[in-house]
Amino acid sequence: MGPGIFTKYSRQVIGGLLAVFVCIAALAVYYHLRGNVRGISPYETVNDLYEQELLSMTTDRESYPAEVSAVEVTLRNGASDYILIQDEPHTDEWVLEREVEGVWRSLRTKGNETIRWFGFNGGVYWGGEEETYVCDISRYYKTPLEGGTYRIVFPNMMHQTSGHLAVEFTVEG
């Protein structure tokens, strides 16, 4: 009897397994070290709803430290009629974006978890009503954030017409 298959091809088997482990380790390092910035924002037009001049979206501060954990966003509906609501039910999501060289880019989230607003009650009624929502940055995005200009986008909102609402703020670098 000759040598067994494992002893005859042991170098090739060990070399192949080692190559697979090196590839897996390289991918893990790549995903860990890559930046937060993803692709170009799909929200080209923002703040263009019906009677937009009567709607406002503000943050609790104009500037935040890099270690920001949450941003409070207040939506105010100063129109005389029409509720400000989500265009599609159960899409209470928000997106964090960063301006890079004059172009808005979405940021990568930590995982596949759906991003939710805290405090959402279904809509903002007319006549000067306002609602404040908490966008938990540190829960969904890698922090600390780099210095620069950011915006929070509430996609698929409706006030007689559909569109996206956004509010900008800065992060101290």
XYZ file of N, CA and C in Angstrom:
519
model
N 0.815 -1.174 0.000
C 0.000 0.000 0.000
C 0.868 1.250 0.000
N 0.362 2.238 -0.752
C 1.077 3.498 -0.828
C 0.595 4.458 0.251
N 1.108 5.649 0.217
C 0.709 6.651 1.217
C -0.766 7.020 1.045
N -1.424 7.434 2.143
C -2.831 7.840 2.109
C -3.009 9.160 1.376
N -4.247 9.417 1.026
C -4.533 10.635 0.263
C -4.162 11.892 1.047
N -4.384 11.886 2.385
C -4.064 13.064 3.171
C -2.567 13.317 3.203
N -1.782 12.273 3.395
C -0.331 12.465 3.451
C 0.229 12.831 2.088
N -0.381 12.334 1.026
C 0.104 12.632 -0.314
C -0.180 14.086 -0.694
N -1.350 14.623 -0.272
C -1.730 15.984 -0.646
C -1.797 16.931 0.557
N -1.118 16.600 1.642
C -1.216 17.389 2.867
C -0.746 18.822 2.662
N 0.287 19.042 1.917
C 0.778 20.407 1.698
C -0.259 21.237 0.931
N -0.885 20.634 -0.080
C -1.881 21.368 -0.847
C -3.123 21.675 0.006
N -3.548 20.722 0.809
C -4.720 20.916 1.670
C -4.437 22.001 2.701
N -3.310 21.921 3.361
C -2.954 22.927 4.373
C -2.781 24.294 3.720
N -2.147 24.343 2.562
C -1.981 25.615 1.839
C -3.311 26.206 1.427
N -4.235 25.379 0.962
C -5.569 25.856 0.571
C -6.343 26.393 1.755
N -6.308 25.678 2.883
C -6.988 26.151 4.090
C -6.385 27.457 4.595
N -5.083 27.549 4.543
C -4.409 28.775 4.967
C -4.821 29.949 4.071
N -4.926 29.728 2.770
C -5.342 30.779 1.836
C -6.769 31.237 2.133
N -7.657 30.298 2.448
C -9.039 30.651 2.790
C -9.063 31.494 4.058
N -8.326 31.121 5.085
C -8.291 31.886 6.329
C -7.705 33.277 6.120
N -6.690 33.406 5.287
C -6.099 34.715 4.995
C -7.128 35.608 4.295
N -7.891 35.059 3.350
C -8.927 35.837 2.653
C -10.014 36.298 3.620
N -10.441 35.433 4.501
C -11.466 35.786 5.481
C -10.948 36.885 6.415
N -9.706 36.754 6.863
C -9.120 37.767 7.745
C -8.985 39.104 7.021
N -8.588 39.078 5.753
C -8.446 40.316 4.983
C -9.802 41.009 4.819
N -10.856 40.250 4.561
C -12.195 40.831 4.454
C -12.645 41.445 5.777
N -12.372 40.761 6.865
C -12.754 41.274 8.176
C -12.031 42.588 8.467
N -10.758 42.664 8.167
C -9.995 43.899 8.373
C -10.532 45.014 7.474
N -10.828 44.695 6.227
C -11.368 45.692 5.297
C -12.669 46.284 5.820
N -13.617 45.439 6.223
C -14.910 45.933 6.699
C -14.784 46.707 8.002
N -13.804 46.348 8.816
C -13.602 47.059 10.075
C -12.970 48.437 9.855
N -12.060 48.543 8.913
C -11.308 49.777 8.705
C -11.896 50.729 7.665
N -12.840 50.263 6.865
C -13.380 51.156 5.835
C -14.131 52.314 6.485
N -14.253 53.397 5.769
C -14.890 54.597 6.293
C -16.390 54.454 6.431
N -16.979 55.433 7.106
C -18.425 55.444 7.321
C -19.205 55.860 6.091
N -18.556 56.589 5.181
C -19.267 57.155 4.039
C -19.588 56.086 3.018
N -20.843 56.034 2.604
C -21.329 55.077 1.623
C -21.453 55.792 0.289
N -22.469 55.515 -0.458
C -22.655 56.091 -1.783
C -23.342 57.439 -1.763
N -23.522 57.995 -2.948
C -24.185 59.279 -3.114
C -25.636 59.160 -2.654
N -26.115 60.199 -1.999
C -27.463 60.208 -1.449
C -28.522 60.006 -2.532
N -29.512 59.169 -2.270
C -30.628 59.028 -3.218
C -31.651 60.157 -3.068
N -31.434 61.059 -2.094
C -32.389 62.133 -1.817
C -31.869 63.443 -2.419
N -32.015 63.549 -3.748
C -31.515 64.737 -4.445
C -32.290 65.989 -4.063
N -33.608 65.888 -4.020
C -34.451 67.037 -3.697
C -35.055 66.838 -2.315
N -34.818 67.815 -1.435
C -35.383 67.761 -0.087
C -36.100 69.081 0.197
N -36.961 69.042 1.195
C -37.683 70.232 1.659
C -38.422 70.924 0.521
N -39.205 70.133 -0.212
C -39.943 70.653 -1.361
C -41.405 70.187 -1.315
N -41.971 70.135 -0.114
C -43.361 69.721 0.027
C -44.307 70.900 -0.205
N -45.586 70.593 -0.331
C -46.632 71.606 -0.468
C -46.568 72.552 0.734
N -46.598 73.847 0.494
C -46.501 74.874 1.533
C -45.243 74.696 2.391
N -44.137 74.367 1.765
C -42.883 74.121 2.483
C -42.489 75.302 3.365
N -42.802 76.513 2.928
C -42.440 77.699 3.713
C -43.140 77.728 5.076
N -44.192 76.946 5.238
C -44.918 76.880 6.507
C -44.501 75.678 7.351
N -43.607 74.860 6.822
C -43.108 73.685 7.535
C -41.673 73.959 7.970
N -41.301 73.474 9.132
C -39.902 73.622 9.549
C -39.416 72.350 10.212
N -38.125 72.127 10.070
C -37.453 70.968 10.655
C -36.167 71.510 11.261
N -36.030 71.418 12.584
C -34.866 71.975 13.261
C -34.267 70.949 14.214
N -32.989 71.127 14.508
C -32.317 70.289 15.509
C -32.231 71.072 16.815
N -32.009 70.378 17.910
C -31.940 71.041 19.208
C -30.687 71.898 19.355
N -29.676 71.656 18.524
C -28.446 72.452 18.517
C -27.981 72.608 17.076
N -27.179 73.618 16.803
C -26.629 73.802 15.463
C -25.353 72.998 15.269
N -24.635 72.753 16.368
C -23.352 72.060 16.286
C -23.261 71.042 17.413
N -22.640 69.906 17.106
C -22.517 68.819 18.066
C -21.067 68.367 18.156
N -20.681 67.774 19.288
C -19.336 67.193 19.377
C -19.272 65.893 18.579
N -18.076 65.437 18.272
C -17.899 64.216 17.484
C -18.510 62.998 18.173
N -18.615 63.019 19.485
C -19.158 61.889 20.246
C -20.669 61.976 20.416
N -21.350 62.725 19.560
C -22.801 62.909 19.687
C -23.498 61.551 19.755
N -24.417 61.418 20.708
C -25.136 60.153 20.819
C -26.529 60.240 20.202
N -27.170 61.412 20.309
C -28.520 61.563 19.754
C -28.751 63.014 19.346
N -29.624 63.181 18.365
C -30.020 64.507 17.897
C -31.535 64.581 17.973
N -32.041 65.626 18.625
C -33.479 65.843 18.681
C -33.889 66.701 17.490
N -34.847 66.203 16.725
C -35.339 66.912 15.545
C -36.797 67.294 15.798
N -37.091 68.578 15.620
C -38.451 69.063 15.813
C -39.059 69.420 14.461
N -40.201 68.817 14.181
C -40.973 69.139 12.984
C -42.118 70.050 13.406
N -42.286 71.158 12.674
C -43.371 72.098 12.966
C -44.196 72.290 11.705
N -45.518 72.228 11.871
C -46.444 72.380 10.755
C -47.265 73.647 10.985
N -46.856 74.736 10.317
C -47.546 76.008 10.467
C -48.643 76.234 9.449
N -48.967 75.228 8.649
C -50.012 75.361 7.633
C -51.388 75.439 8.290
N -52.355 75.909 7.535
C -53.711 76.028 8.072
C -54.510 74.730 7.926
N -53.992 73.796 7.133
C -54.624 72.487 7.002
C -53.585 71.494 6.495
N -53.932 70.264 6.443
C -53.104 69.131 6.011
C -52.077 68.715 7.071
N -52.181 67.483 7.446
C -51.263 66.894 8.399
C -49.949 66.545 7.690
N -48.850 66.633 8.406
C -47.538 66.221 7.903
C -47.314 64.794 8.402
N -47.331 63.842 7.476
C -47.227 62.430 7.848
C -46.240 61.715 6.939
N -46.031 60.444 7.250
C -45.228 59.595 6.373
C -46.068 59.209 5.168
N -45.428 59.175 4.015
C -46.125 58.834 2.775
C -46.558 57.375 2.765
N -45.766 56.522 3.357
C -46.054 55.089 3.401
C -46.124 54.650 4.852
N -47.060 53.810 5.203
C -47.159 53.378 6.601
C -45.928 52.575 7.025
N -45.564 52.755 8.269
C -44.468 52.011 8.895
C -43.117 52.280 8.238
N -42.903 53.484 7.752
C -41.588 53.842 7.218
C -40.965 54.913 8.095
N -41.094 54.731 9.399
C -40.570 55.732 10.320
C -39.051 55.623 10.434
N -38.415 55.779 9.298
C -36.963 55.691 9.235
C -36.362 57.063 9.001
N -35.104 57.198 9.345
C -34.354 58.409 9.050
C -32.971 57.985 8.588
N -32.304 58.880 7.912
C -30.993 58.565 7.339
C -30.027 59.678 7.719
N -28.821 59.292 8.110
C -27.773 60.259 8.400
C -26.867 60.365 7.184
N -26.616 61.613 6.750
C -25.767 61.837 5.587
C -24.712 62.886 5.917
N -23.617 62.832 5.157
C -22.513 63.773 5.345
C -22.175 64.418 4.017
N -21.870 65.710 4.065
C -21.474 66.412 2.852
C -19.972 66.217 2.648
N -19.620 65.637 1.505
C -18.221 65.387 1.164
C -17.953 66.046 -0.184
N -17.096 67.045 -0.184
C -16.735 67.782 -1.405
C -17.968 68.276 -2.164
N -18.925 68.826 -1.420
C -20.114 69.405 -2.032
C -21.192 68.420 -2.440
N -21.007 67.139 -2.114
C -21.981 66.098 -2.485
C -22.457 65.400 -1.215
N -23.776 65.230 -1.105
C -24.329 64.506 0.052
C -24.142 63.017 -0.144
N -23.624 62.363 0.896
C -23.397 60.916 0.860
C -24.000 60.286 2.110
N -24.685 59.166 1.911
C -25.263 58.426 3.032
C -24.152 57.760 3.820
N -24.368 57.580 5.110
C -23.400 56.889 5.951
C -23.824 55.441 6.144
N -22.834 54.598 6.350
C -23.108 53.178 6.619
C -23.624 53.017 8.040
N -24.603 52.154 8.203
C -25.091 51.836 9.536
C -24.240 50.719 10.126
N -24.378 50.533 11.434
C -23.618 49.482 12.116
C -24.057 48.089 11.687
N -25.345 47.908 11.460
C -25.863 46.576 11.139
C -27.079 46.682 10.255
N -27.858 45.623 10.225
C -29.037 45.572 9.375
C -30.314 46.001 10.096
N -30.158 46.581 11.263
C -31.303 46.986 12.063
C -32.033 48.159 11.388
N -33.347 48.147 11.439
C -34.131 49.245 10.873
C -34.024 50.449 11.793
N -33.751 51.593 11.215
C -33.599 52.827 11.979
C -34.977 53.396 12.273
N -35.233 53.700 13.536
C -36.541 54.203 13.950
C -36.407 55.540 14.658
N -37.464 56.347 14.544
C -37.562 57.568 15.315
C -38.111 57.184 16.671
N -37.706 57.871 17.695
C -38.300 57.684 19.009
C -39.236 58.846 19.245
N -40.438 58.566 19.640
C -41.414 59.605 19.918
C -42.410 59.802 18.798
N -42.346 59.013 17.754
C -43.256 59.194 16.628
C -44.676 58.845 17.042
N -45.621 59.768 16.741
C -47.005 59.505 17.140
C -47.957 59.475 15.948
N -47.427 59.445 14.734
C -48.300 59.332 13.578
C -48.342 60.532 12.671
N -47.953 61.693 13.131
C -47.965 62.858 12.267
C -47.917 64.150 13.049
N -47.747 65.246 12.303
C -47.707 66.577 12.897
C -48.887 67.355 12.324
N -49.817 67.706 13.190
C -51.022 68.383 12.749
C -50.753 69.848 12.429
N -51.665 70.459 11.702
C -51.552 71.842 11.243
C -51.800 72.828 12.380
N -51.690 74.098 12.036
C -51.990 75.153 13.002
C -50.859 75.439 13.975
N -49.638 75.142 13.607
C -48.493 75.415 14.475
C -48.104 74.263 15.380
N -48.722 73.112 15.193
C -48.360 71.946 16.001
C -46.924 71.525 15.692
N -46.275 70.958 16.685
C -44.923 70.438 16.468
C -44.707 69.168 17.264
N -43.809 68.346 16.759
C -43.440 67.083 17.397
C -41.924 66.986 17.381
N -41.364 66.460 18.458
C -39.920 66.274 18.547
C -39.609 64.792 18.525
N -38.648 64.433 17.693
C -38.229 63.046 17.526
C -36.756 62.931 17.898
N -36.390 61.812 18.493
C -35.002 61.581 18.868
C -34.372 60.623 17.867
N -33.335 61.081 17.199
C -32.575 60.252 16.257
C -31.329 59.759 16.987
N -31.323 58.496 17.339
C -30.254 57.891 18.147
C -29.055 57.553 17.256
N -28.177 58.498 17.073
C -27.024 58.364 16.180
C -26.127 57.199 16.604
N -25.761 57.157 17.888
C -24.794 56.152 18.343
C -25.340 54.723 18.283
N -26.639 54.582 18.267
C -27.222 53.238 18.179
C -27.080 52.651 16.773
N -27.201 53.499 15.751
C -27.236 53.015 14.380
C -25.975 53.296 13.572
N -25.178 54.277 14.000
C -24.004 54.679 13.239
C -22.750 54.621 14.095
N -21.628 54.418 13.431
C -20.339 54.348 14.108
C -19.945 55.749 14.579
N -19.655 55.875 15.849
C -19.212 57.144 16.406
C -17.837 56.949 17.024
N -17.038 57.976 17.177
C -17.326 59.380 16.953
C -17.389 59.711 15.462
N -18.184 60.734 15.147
C -18.307 61.202 13.777
C -17.136 62.119 13.445
N -16.763 62.176 12.182
C -15.739 63.106 11.741
C -16.347 64.500 11.675
N -15.528 65.508 11.807
C -15.997 66.880 11.713
C -16.534 67.174 10.317
N -17.550 68.035 10.242
C -18.103 68.408 8.948
C -19.581 68.727 9.029
N -20.190 68.838 7.868
C -21.609 69.137 7.768
C -22.391 67.850 7.538
N -23.434 67.665 8.326
C -24.276 66.473 8.263
C -25.721 66.910 8.067
N -26.544 65.949 7.684
C -27.983 66.183 7.659
C -28.707 64.899 8.011
N -29.867 65.078 8.605
C -30.775 63.966 8.876
C -31.918 64.105 7.885
N -32.217 63.023 7.185
C -33.276 63.014 6.186
C -34.411 62.126 6.680
N -35.620 62.664 6.648
C -36.827 61.874 6.872
C -37.405 61.615 5.487
N -37.189 60.432 4.930
C -37.676 60.162 3.576
C -39.186 59.899 3.544
N -39.748 60.112 2.372
C -41.142 59.738 2.101
C -42.147 60.375 3.055
N -42.071 61.693 3.178
C -43.035 62.432 3.982
C -44.104 63.005 3.049
N -45.257 63.358 3.632
C -46.340 63.886 2.811
C -47.022 65.057 3.518
N -47.212 66.131 2.764
C -48.015 67.272 3.178
C -48.694 67.761 1.906
N -49.749 67.108 1.511
C -50.463 67.270 0.244
C -49.649 66.695 -0.917
N -48.341 66.871 -0.914
C -47.446 66.254 -1.899
C -46.419 65.416 -1.147
N -45.786 64.497 -1.844
C -44.777 63.627 -1.227
C -43.371 64.168 -1.475
N -42.502 63.901 -0.539
C -41.110 64.319 -0.688
C -40.304 63.935 0.538
N -39.111 64.475 0.608
C -38.185 64.163 1.697
C -37.886 65.446 2.468
N -37.808 65.338 3.791
C -37.455 66.473 4.625
C -36.046 66.253 5.177
N -35.284 67.332 5.272
C -33.922 67.219 5.785
C -33.580 68.440 6.625
N -32.708 68.228 7.595
C -32.199 69.314 8.423
C -30.686 69.128 8.565
N -29.943 70.222 8.430
C -28.487 70.172 8.490
C -27.982 70.600 9.874
N -26.793 70.093 10.216
C -26.092 70.497 11.433
C -24.605 70.219 11.226
N -23.794 70.740 12.102
C -22.347 70.510 11.980
C -21.861 69.659 13.139
N -20.777 68.964 12.869
C -20.075 68.193 13.891
C -18.690 68.803 14.005
N -18.333 69.151 15.235
C -17.031 69.778 15.471
C -15.911 68.784 15.221
N -14.919 69.235 14.509
C -13.825 68.339 14.164
C -12.605 68.732 14.848
